[in-house]
PDB file of C-alpha atoms and ligand atoms in Angstrom:
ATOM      1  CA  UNK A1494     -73.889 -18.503   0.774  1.00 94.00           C
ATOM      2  CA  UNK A1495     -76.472 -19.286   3.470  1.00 96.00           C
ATOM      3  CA  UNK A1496     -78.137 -23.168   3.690  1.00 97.00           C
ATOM      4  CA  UNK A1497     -81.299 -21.430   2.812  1.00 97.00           C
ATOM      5  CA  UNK A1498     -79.986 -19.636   0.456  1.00 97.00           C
ATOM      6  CA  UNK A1499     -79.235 -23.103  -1.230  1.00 98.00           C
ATOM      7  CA  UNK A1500     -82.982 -23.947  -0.368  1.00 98.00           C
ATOM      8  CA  UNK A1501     -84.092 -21.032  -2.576  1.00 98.00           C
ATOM      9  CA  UNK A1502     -81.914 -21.579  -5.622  1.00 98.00           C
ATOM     10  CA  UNK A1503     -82.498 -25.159  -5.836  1.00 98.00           C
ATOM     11  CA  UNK A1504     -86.112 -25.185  -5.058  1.00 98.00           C
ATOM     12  CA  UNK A1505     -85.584 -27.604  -2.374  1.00 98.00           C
ATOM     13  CA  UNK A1506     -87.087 -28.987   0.148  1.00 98.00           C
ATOM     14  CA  UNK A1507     -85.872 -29.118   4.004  1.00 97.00           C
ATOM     15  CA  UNK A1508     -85.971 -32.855   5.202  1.00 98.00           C
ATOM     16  CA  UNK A1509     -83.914 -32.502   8.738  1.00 97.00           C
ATOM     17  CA  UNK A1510     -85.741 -29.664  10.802  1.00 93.00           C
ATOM     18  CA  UNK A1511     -83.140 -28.731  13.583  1.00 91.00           C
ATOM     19  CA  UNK A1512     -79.934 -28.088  11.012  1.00 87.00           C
ATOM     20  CA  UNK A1513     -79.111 -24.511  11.189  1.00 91.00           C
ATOM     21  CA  UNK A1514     -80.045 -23.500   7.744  1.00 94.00           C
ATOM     22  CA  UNK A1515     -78.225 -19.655   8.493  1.00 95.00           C
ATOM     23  CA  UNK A1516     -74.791 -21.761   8.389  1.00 94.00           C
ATOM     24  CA  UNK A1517     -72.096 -20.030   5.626  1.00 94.00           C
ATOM     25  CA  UNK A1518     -70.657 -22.419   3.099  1.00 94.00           C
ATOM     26  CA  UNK A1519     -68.406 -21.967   0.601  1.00 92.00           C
ATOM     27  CA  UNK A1520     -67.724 -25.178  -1.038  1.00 94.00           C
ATOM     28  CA  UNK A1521     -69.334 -27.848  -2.758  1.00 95.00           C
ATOM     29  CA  UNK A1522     -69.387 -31.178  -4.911  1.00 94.00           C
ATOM     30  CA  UNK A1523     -71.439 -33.646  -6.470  1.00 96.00           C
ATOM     31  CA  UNK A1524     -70.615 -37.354  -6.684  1.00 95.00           C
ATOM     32  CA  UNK A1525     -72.111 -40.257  -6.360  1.00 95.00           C
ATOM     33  CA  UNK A1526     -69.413 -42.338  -5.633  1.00 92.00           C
ATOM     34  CA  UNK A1527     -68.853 -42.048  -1.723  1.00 93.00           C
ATOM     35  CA  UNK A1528     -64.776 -43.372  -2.360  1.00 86.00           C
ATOM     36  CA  UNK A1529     -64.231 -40.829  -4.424  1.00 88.00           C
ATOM     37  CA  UNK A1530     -65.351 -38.447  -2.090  1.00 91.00           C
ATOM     38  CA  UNK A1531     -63.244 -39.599   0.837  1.00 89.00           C
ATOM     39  CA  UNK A1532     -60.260 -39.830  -1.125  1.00 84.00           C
ATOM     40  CA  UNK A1533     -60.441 -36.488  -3.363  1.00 80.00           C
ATOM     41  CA  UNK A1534     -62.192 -34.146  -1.175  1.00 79.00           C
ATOM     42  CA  UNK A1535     -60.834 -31.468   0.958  1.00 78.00           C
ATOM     43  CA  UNK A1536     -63.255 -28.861   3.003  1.00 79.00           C
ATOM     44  CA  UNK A1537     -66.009 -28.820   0.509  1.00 80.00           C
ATOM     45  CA  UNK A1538     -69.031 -28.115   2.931  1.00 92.00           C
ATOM     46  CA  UNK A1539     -71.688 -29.227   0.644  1.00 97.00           C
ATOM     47  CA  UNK A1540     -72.539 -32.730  -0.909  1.00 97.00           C
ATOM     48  CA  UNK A1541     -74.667 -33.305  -3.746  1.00 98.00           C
ATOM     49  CA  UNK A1542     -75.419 -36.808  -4.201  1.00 98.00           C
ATOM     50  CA  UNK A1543     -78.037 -39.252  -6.729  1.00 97.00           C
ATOM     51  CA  UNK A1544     -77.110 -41.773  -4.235  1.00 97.00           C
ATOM     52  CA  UNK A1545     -79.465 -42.989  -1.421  1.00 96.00           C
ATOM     53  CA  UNK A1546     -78.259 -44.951   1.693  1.00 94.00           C
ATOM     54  CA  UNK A1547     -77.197 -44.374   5.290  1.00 94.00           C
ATOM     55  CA  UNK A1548     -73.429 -44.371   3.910  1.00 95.00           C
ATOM     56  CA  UNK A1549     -74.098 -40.795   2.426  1.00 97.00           C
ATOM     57  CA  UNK A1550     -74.494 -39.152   6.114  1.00 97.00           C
ATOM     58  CA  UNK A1551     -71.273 -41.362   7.266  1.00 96.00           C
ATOM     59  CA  UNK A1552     -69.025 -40.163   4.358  1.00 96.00           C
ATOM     60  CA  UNK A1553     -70.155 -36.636   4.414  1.00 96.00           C
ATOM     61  CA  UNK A1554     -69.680 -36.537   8.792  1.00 95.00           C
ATOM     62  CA  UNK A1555     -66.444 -38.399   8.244  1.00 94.00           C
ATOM     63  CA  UNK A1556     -65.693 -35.539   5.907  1.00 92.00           C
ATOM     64  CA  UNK A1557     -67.196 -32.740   8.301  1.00 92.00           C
ATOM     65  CA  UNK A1558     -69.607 -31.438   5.578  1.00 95.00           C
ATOM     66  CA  UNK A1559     -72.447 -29.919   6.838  1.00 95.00           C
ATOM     67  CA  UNK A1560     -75.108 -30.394   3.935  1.00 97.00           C
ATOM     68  CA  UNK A1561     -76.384 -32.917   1.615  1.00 98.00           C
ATOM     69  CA  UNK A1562     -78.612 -32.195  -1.190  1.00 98.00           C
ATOM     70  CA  UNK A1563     -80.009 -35.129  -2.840  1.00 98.00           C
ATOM     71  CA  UNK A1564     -80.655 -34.733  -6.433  1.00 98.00           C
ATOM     72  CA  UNK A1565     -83.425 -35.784  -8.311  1.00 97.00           C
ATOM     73  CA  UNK A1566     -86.271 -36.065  -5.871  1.00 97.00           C
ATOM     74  CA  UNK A1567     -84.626 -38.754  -4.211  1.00 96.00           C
ATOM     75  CA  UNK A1568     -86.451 -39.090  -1.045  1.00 95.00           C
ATOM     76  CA  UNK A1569     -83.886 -40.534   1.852  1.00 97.00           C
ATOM     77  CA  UNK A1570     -85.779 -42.587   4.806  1.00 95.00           C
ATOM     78  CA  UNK A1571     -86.477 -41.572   8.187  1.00 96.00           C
ATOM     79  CA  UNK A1572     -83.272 -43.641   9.206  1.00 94.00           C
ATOM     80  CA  UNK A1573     -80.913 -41.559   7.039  1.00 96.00           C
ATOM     81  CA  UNK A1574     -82.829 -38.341   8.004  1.00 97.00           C
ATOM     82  CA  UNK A1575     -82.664 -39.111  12.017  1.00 96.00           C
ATOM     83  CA  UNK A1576     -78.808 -40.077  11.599  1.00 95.00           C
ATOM     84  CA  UNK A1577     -78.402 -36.251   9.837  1.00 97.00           C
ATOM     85  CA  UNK A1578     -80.116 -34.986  12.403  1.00 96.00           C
ATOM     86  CA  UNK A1579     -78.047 -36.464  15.136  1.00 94.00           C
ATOM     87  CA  UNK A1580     -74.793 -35.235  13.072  1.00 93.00           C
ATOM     88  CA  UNK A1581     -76.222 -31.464  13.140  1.00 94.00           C
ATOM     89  CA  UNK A1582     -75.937 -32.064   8.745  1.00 97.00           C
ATOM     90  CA  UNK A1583     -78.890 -30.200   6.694  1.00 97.00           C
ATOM     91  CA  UNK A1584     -80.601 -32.939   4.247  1.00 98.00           C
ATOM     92  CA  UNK A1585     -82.204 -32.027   1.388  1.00 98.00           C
ATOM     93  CA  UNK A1586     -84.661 -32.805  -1.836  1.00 98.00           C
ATOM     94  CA  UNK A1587     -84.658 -31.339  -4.715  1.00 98.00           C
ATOM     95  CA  UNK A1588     -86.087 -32.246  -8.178  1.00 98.00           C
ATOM     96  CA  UNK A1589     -83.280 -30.724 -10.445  1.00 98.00           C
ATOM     97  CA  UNK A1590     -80.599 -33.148 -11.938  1.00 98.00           C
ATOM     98  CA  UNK A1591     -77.097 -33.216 -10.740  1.00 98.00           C
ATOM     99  CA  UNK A1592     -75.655 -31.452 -13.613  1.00 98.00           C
ATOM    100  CA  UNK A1593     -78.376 -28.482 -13.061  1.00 98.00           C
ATOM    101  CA  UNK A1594     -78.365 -28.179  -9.368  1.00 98.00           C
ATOM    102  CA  UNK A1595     -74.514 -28.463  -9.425  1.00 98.00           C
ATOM    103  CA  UNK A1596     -74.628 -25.550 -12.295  1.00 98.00           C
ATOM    104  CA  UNK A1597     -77.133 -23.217 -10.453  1.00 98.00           C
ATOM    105  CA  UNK A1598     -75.128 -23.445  -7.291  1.00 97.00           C
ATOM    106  CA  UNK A1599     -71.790 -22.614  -8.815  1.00 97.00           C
ATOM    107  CA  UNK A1600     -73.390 -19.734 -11.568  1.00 97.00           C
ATOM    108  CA  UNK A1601     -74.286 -18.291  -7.532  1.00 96.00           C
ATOM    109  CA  UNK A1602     -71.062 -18.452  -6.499  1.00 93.00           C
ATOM    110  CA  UNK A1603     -70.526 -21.883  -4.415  1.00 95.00           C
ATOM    111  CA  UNK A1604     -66.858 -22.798  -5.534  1.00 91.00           C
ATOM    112  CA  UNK A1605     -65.414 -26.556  -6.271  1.00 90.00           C
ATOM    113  CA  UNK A1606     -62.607 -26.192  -3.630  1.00 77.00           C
ATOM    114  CA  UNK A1607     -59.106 -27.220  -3.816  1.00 64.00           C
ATOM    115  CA  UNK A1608     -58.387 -30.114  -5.866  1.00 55.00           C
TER     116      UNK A1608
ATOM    117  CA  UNK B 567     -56.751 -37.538  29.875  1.00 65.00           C
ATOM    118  CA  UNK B 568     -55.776 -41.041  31.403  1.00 71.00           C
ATOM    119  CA  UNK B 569     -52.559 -42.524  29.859  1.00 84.00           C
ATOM    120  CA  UNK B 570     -53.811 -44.851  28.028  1.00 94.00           C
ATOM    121  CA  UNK B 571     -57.651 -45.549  26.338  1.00 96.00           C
ATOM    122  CA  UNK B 572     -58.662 -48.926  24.861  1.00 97.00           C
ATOM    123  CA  UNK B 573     -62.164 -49.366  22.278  1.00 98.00           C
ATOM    124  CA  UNK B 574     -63.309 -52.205  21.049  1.00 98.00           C
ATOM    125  CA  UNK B 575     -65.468 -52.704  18.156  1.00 98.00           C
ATOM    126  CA  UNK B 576     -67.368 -55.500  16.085  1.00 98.00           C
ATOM    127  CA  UNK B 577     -67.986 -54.461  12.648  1.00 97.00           C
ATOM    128  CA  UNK B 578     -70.914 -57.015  11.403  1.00 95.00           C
ATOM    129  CA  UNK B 579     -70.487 -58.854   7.843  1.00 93.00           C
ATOM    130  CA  UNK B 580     -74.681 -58.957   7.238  1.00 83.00           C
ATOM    131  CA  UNK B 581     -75.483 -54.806   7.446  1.00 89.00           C
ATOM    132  CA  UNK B 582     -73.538 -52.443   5.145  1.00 88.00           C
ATOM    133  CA  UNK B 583     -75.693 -50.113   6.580  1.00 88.00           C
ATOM    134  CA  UNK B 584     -73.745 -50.137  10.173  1.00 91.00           C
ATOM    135  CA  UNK B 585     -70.274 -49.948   8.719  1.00 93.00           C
ATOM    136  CA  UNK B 586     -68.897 -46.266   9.644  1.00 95.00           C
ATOM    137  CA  UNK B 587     -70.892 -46.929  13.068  1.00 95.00           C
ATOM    138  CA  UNK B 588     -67.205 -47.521  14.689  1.00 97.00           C
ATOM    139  CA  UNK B 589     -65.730 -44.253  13.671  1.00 97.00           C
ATOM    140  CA  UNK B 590     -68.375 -42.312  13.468  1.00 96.00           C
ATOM    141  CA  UNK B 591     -68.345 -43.199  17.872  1.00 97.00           C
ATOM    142  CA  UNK B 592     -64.591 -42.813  17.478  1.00 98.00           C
ATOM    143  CA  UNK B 593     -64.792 -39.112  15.733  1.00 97.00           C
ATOM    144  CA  UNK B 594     -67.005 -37.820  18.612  1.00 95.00           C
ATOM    145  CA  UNK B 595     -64.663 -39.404  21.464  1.00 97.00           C
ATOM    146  CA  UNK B 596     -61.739 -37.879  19.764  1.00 97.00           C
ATOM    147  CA  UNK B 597     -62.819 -34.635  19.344  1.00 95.00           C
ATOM    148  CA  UNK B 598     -64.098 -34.363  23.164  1.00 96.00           C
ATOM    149  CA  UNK B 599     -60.421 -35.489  24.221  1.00 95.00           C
ATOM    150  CA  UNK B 600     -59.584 -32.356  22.620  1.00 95.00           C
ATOM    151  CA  UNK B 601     -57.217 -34.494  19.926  1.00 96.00           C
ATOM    152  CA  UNK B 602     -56.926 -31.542  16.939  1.00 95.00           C
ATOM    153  CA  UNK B 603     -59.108 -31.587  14.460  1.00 93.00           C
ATOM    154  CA  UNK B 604     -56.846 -32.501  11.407  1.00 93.00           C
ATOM    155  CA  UNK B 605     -55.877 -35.608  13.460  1.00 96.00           C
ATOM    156  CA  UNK B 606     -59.432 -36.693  13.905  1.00 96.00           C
ATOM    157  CA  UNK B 607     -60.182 -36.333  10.323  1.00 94.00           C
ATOM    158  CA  UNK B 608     -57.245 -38.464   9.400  1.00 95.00           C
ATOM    159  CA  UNK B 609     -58.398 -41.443  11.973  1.00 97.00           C
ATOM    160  CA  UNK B 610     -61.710 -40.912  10.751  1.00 96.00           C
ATOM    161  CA  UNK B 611     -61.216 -41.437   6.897  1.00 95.00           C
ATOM    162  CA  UNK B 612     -58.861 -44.407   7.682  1.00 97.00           C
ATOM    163  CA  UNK B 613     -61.298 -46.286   9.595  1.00 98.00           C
ATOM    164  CA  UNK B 614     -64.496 -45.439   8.424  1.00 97.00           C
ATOM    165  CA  UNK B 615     -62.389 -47.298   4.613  1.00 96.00           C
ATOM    166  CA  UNK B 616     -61.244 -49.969   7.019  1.00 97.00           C
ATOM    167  CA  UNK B 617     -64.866 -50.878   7.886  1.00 97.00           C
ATOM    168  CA  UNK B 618     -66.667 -50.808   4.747  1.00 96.00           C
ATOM    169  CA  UNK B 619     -63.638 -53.437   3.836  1.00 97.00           C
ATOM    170  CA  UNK B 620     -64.698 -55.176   6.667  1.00 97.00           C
ATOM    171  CA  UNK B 621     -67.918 -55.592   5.557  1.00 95.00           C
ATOM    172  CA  UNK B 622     -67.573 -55.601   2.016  1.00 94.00           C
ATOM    173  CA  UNK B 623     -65.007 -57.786   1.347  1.00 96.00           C
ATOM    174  CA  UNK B 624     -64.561 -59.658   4.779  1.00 97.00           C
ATOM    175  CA  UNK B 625     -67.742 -60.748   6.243  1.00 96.00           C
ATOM    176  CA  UNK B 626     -67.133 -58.022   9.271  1.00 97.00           C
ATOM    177  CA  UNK B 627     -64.162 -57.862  11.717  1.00 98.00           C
ATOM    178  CA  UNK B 628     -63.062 -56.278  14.847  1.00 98.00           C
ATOM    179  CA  UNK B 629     -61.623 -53.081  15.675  1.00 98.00           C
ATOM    180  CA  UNK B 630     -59.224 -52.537  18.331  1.00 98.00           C
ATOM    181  CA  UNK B 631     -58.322 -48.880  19.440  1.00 98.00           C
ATOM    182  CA  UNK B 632     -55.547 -47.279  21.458  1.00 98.00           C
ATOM    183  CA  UNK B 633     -55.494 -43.835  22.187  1.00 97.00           C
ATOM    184  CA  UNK B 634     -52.490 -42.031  23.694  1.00 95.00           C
ATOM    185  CA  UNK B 635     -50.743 -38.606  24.062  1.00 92.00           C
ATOM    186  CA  UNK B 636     -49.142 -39.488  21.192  1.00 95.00           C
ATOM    187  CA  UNK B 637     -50.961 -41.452  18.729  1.00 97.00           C
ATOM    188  CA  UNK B 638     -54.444 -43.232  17.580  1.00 98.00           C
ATOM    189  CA  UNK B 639     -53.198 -46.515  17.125  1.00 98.00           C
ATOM    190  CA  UNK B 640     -55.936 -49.018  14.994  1.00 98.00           C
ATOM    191  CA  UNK B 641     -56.137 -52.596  14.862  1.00 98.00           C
ATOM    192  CA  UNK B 642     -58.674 -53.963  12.045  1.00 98.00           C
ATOM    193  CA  UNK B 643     -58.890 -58.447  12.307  1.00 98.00           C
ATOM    194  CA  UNK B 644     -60.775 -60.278  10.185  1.00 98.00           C
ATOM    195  CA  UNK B 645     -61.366 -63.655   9.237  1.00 98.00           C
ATOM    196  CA  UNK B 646     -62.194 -62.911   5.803  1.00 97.00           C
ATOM    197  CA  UNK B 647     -60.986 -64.473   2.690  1.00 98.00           C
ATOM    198  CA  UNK B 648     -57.670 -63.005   2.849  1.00 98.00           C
ATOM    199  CA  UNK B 649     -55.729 -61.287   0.331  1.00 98.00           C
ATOM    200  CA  UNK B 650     -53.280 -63.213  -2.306  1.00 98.00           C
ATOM    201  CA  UNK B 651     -51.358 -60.277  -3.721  1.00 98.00           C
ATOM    202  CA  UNK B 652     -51.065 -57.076  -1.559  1.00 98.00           C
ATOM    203  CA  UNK B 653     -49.233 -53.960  -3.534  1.00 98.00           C
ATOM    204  CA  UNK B 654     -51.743 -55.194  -6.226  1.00 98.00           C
ATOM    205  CA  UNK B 655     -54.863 -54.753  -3.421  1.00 98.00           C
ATOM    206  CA  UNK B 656     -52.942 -51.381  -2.389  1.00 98.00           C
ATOM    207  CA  UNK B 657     -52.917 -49.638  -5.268  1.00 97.00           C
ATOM    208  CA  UNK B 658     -55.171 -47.256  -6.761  1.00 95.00           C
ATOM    209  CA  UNK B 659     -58.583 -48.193  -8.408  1.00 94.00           C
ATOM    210  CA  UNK B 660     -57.880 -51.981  -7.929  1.00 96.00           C
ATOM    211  CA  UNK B 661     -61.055 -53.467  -6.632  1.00 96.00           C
ATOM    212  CA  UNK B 662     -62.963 -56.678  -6.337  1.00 96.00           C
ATOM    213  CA  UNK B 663     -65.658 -55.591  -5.180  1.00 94.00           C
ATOM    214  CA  UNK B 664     -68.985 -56.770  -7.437  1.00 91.00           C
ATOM    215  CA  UNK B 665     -71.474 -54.530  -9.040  1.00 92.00           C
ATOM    216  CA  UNK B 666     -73.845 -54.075  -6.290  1.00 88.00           C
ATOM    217  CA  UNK B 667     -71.200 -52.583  -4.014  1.00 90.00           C
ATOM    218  CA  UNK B 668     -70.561 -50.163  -6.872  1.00 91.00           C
ATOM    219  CA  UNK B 669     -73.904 -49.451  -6.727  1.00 90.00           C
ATOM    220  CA  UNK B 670     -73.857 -48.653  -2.834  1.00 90.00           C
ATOM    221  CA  UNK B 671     -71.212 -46.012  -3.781  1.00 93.00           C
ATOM    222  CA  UNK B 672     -68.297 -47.900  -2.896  1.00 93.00           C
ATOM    223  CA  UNK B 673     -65.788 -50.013  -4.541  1.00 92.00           C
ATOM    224  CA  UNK B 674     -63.735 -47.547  -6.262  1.00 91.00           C
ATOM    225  CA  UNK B 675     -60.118 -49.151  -5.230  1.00 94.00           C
ATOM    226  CA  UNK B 676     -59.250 -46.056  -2.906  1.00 93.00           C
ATOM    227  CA  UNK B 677     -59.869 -47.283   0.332  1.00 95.00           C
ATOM    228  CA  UNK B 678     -56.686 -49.049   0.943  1.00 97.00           C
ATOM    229  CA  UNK B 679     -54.784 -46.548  -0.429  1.00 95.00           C
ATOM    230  CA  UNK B 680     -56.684 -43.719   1.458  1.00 93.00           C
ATOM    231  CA  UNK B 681     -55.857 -45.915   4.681  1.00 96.00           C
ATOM    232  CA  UNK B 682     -51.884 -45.614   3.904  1.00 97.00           C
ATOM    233  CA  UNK B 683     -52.403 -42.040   2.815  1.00 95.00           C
ATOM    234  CA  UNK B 684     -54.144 -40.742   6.048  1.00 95.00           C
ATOM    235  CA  UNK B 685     -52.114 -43.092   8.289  1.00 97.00           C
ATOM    236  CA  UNK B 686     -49.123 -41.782   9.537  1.00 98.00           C
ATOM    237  CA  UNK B 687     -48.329 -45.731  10.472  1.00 98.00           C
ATOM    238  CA  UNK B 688     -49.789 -48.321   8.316  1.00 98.00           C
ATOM    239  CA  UNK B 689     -48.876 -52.305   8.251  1.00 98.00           C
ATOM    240  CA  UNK B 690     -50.892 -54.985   6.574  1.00 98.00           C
ATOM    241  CA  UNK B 691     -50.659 -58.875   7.252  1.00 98.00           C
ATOM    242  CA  UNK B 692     -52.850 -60.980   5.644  1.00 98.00           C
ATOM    243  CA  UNK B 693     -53.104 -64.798   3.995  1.00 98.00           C
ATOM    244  CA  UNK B 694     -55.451 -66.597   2.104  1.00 98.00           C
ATOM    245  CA  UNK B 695     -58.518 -68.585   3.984  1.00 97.00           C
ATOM    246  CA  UNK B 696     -57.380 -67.016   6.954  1.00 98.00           C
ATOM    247  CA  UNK B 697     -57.800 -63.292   7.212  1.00 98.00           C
ATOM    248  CA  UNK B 698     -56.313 -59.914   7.332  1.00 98.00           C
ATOM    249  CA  UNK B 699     -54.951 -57.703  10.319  1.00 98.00           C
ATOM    250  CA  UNK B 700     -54.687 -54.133   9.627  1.00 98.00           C
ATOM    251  CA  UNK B 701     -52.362 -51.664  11.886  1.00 98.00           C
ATOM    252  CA  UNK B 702     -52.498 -48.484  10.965  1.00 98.00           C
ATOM    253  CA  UNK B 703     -51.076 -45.145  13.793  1.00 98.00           C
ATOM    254  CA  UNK B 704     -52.063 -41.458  13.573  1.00 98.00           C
ATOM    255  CA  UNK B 705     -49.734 -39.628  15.202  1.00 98.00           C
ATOM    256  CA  UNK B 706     -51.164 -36.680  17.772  1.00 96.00           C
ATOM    257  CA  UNK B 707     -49.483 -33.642  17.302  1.00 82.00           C
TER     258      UNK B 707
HETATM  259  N1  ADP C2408     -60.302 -57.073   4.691  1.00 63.43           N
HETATM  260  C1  ADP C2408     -60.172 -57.555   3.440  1.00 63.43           C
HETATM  261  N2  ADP C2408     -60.313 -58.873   3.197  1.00 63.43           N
HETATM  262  C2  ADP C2408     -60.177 -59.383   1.948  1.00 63.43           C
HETATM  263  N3  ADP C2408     -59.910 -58.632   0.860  1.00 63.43           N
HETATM  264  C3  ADP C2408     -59.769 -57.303   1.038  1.00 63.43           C
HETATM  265  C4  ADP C2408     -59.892 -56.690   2.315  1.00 63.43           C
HETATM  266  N4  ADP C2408     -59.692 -55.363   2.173  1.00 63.43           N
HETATM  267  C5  ADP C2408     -59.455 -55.158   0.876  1.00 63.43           C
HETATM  268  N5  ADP C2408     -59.492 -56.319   0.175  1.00 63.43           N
HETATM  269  C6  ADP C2408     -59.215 -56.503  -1.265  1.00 63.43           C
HETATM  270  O1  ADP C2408     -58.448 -55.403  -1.746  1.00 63.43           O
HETATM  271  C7  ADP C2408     -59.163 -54.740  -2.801  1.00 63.43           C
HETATM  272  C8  ADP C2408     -58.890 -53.244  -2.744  1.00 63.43           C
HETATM  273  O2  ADP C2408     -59.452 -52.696  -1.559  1.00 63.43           O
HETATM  274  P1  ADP C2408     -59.827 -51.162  -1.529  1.00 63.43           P
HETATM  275  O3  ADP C2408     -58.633 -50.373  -1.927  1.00 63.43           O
HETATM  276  O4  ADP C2408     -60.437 -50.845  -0.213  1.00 63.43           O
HETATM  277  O5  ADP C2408     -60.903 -51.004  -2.689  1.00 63.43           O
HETATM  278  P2  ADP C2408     -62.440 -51.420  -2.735  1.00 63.43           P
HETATM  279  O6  ADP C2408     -62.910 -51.700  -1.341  1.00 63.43           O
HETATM  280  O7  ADP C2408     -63.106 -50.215  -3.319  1.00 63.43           O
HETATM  281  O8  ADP C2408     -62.540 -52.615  -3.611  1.00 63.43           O
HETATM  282  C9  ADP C2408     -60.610 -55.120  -2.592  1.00 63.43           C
HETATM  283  O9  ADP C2408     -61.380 -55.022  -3.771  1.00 63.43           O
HETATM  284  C10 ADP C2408     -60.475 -56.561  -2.115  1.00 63.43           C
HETATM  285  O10 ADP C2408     -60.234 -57.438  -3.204  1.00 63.43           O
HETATM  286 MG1   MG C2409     -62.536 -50.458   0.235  1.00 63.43          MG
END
């Protein structure tokens, strides 16, 4: 599935405006805990995440994923946005809960990876 | 690709905010050398755990970098509080680290053992009230 593709299911809203939203991904998951992330994730493209600091964009670049969709309307600052930006990584908003989001994107065929 | 590259970096202990500032440089530098890709995520896991410990648990540090034909060699100092009992600090889920780190999304008790794991090198020194020294090598290749 597209990026924008991942716009339209989740309702979401774009917050970085030079990503390239026609990017394929096939991957995904949802944590809030950026140590889990870095030590149990392999090649997932996306990351959804409740959690809301500049250390989101360095564990998902450190991890090469291209997305992050933050979950219930959190709202990252311009900092976090401009460091996306600078990373080529698509940011996100969206109003659903984890648990939904994560449910709508995998019911459309985004898989959990290996693991 | 000269024979031998040397980066130095200062991790500060006051912004959680910068840590991942040093590898995040490091991941770009890599990859334009051309080192492959699975090598440059390895490097870039290790550190980027090496310098939220830095500035979690150790008031910041530096980071001294080699980079060779053969290897991405890492040096992490600190003059932190040390650490009293090592294979307890390196294994998994063991963590100090108070609530509001937790909070941050860190804190989990992998990072040292993610270090080890994505090192193909990894050597730690470290005593009480004086600090810690970190070596860890990725090998190139
Ligand atoms: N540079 C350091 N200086 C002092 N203590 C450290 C340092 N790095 C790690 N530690 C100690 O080792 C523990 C385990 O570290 P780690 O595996 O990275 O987990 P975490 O950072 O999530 O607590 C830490 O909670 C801390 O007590
Ligand atoms: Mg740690």
């Amino acid at each position: 599935m597209t990026i924008s593709r991942i716009i339209e299911i989740l309702d979401a809203h774009l917050l970085t405006e030079h990503a390239d939203c026609s990017r394929e991904v096939h991957t995904a998951c949802g944590s809030d805990m950026m140590s889990d992330v870095l030590a149990y994730v392999k090649d997932q493209a996306v990351l959804l995440t409740g959690l809301n600091n500049p250390q989101v964009v360095r564990t998902a670049d450190m991890m090469d994923m291209v997305c992050i969709v933050f979950v219930r309307g959190k709202k990252p600052d311009a900092m976090l946005i401009s460091l996306a930006e600078a990373r080529g990584i698509a940011v996100m908003t969206t109003d659903k809960t984890m648990f939904t989001a994560c449910g709508l994107l995998y019911s459309q065929g985004l898989q959990g990876g290996v693991n | 690709m000269p024979d031998c590259i040397y980066l130095h970096y200062t991790v500060p202990g006051d912004d959680f905010t910068r840590a991942g500032e040093a590898s995040a440089d490091l991941k770009l530098r890599l990859k334009k050398l051309g080192i492959p890709p699975e090598a440059v995520r390895k490097v870039s896991i290790a550190l980027y755990e090496g310098e939220i410990n830095l500035a979690i648990h150790a008031h910041g540090g530096e980071i001294d970098v080699q980079i060779t034909d053969d290897a991405v060699c890492m040096t992490l100092s600190d003059q932190g509080p040390g650490i009293a009992d090592i294979p307890l600090a390196m294994s998994e889920g063991y963590s100090t680290a108070p609530d509001e780190v937790r909070s941050l999304g860190f804190g989990a008790g992998m990072g040292l053992p993610n270090m080890k794991k994505y090192s193909d090198e990894f050597d730690i020194q470290s005593t009480v009230g004086v600090g810690t020294t970190i070596k860890m090598a990725v090998h190139v290749d």
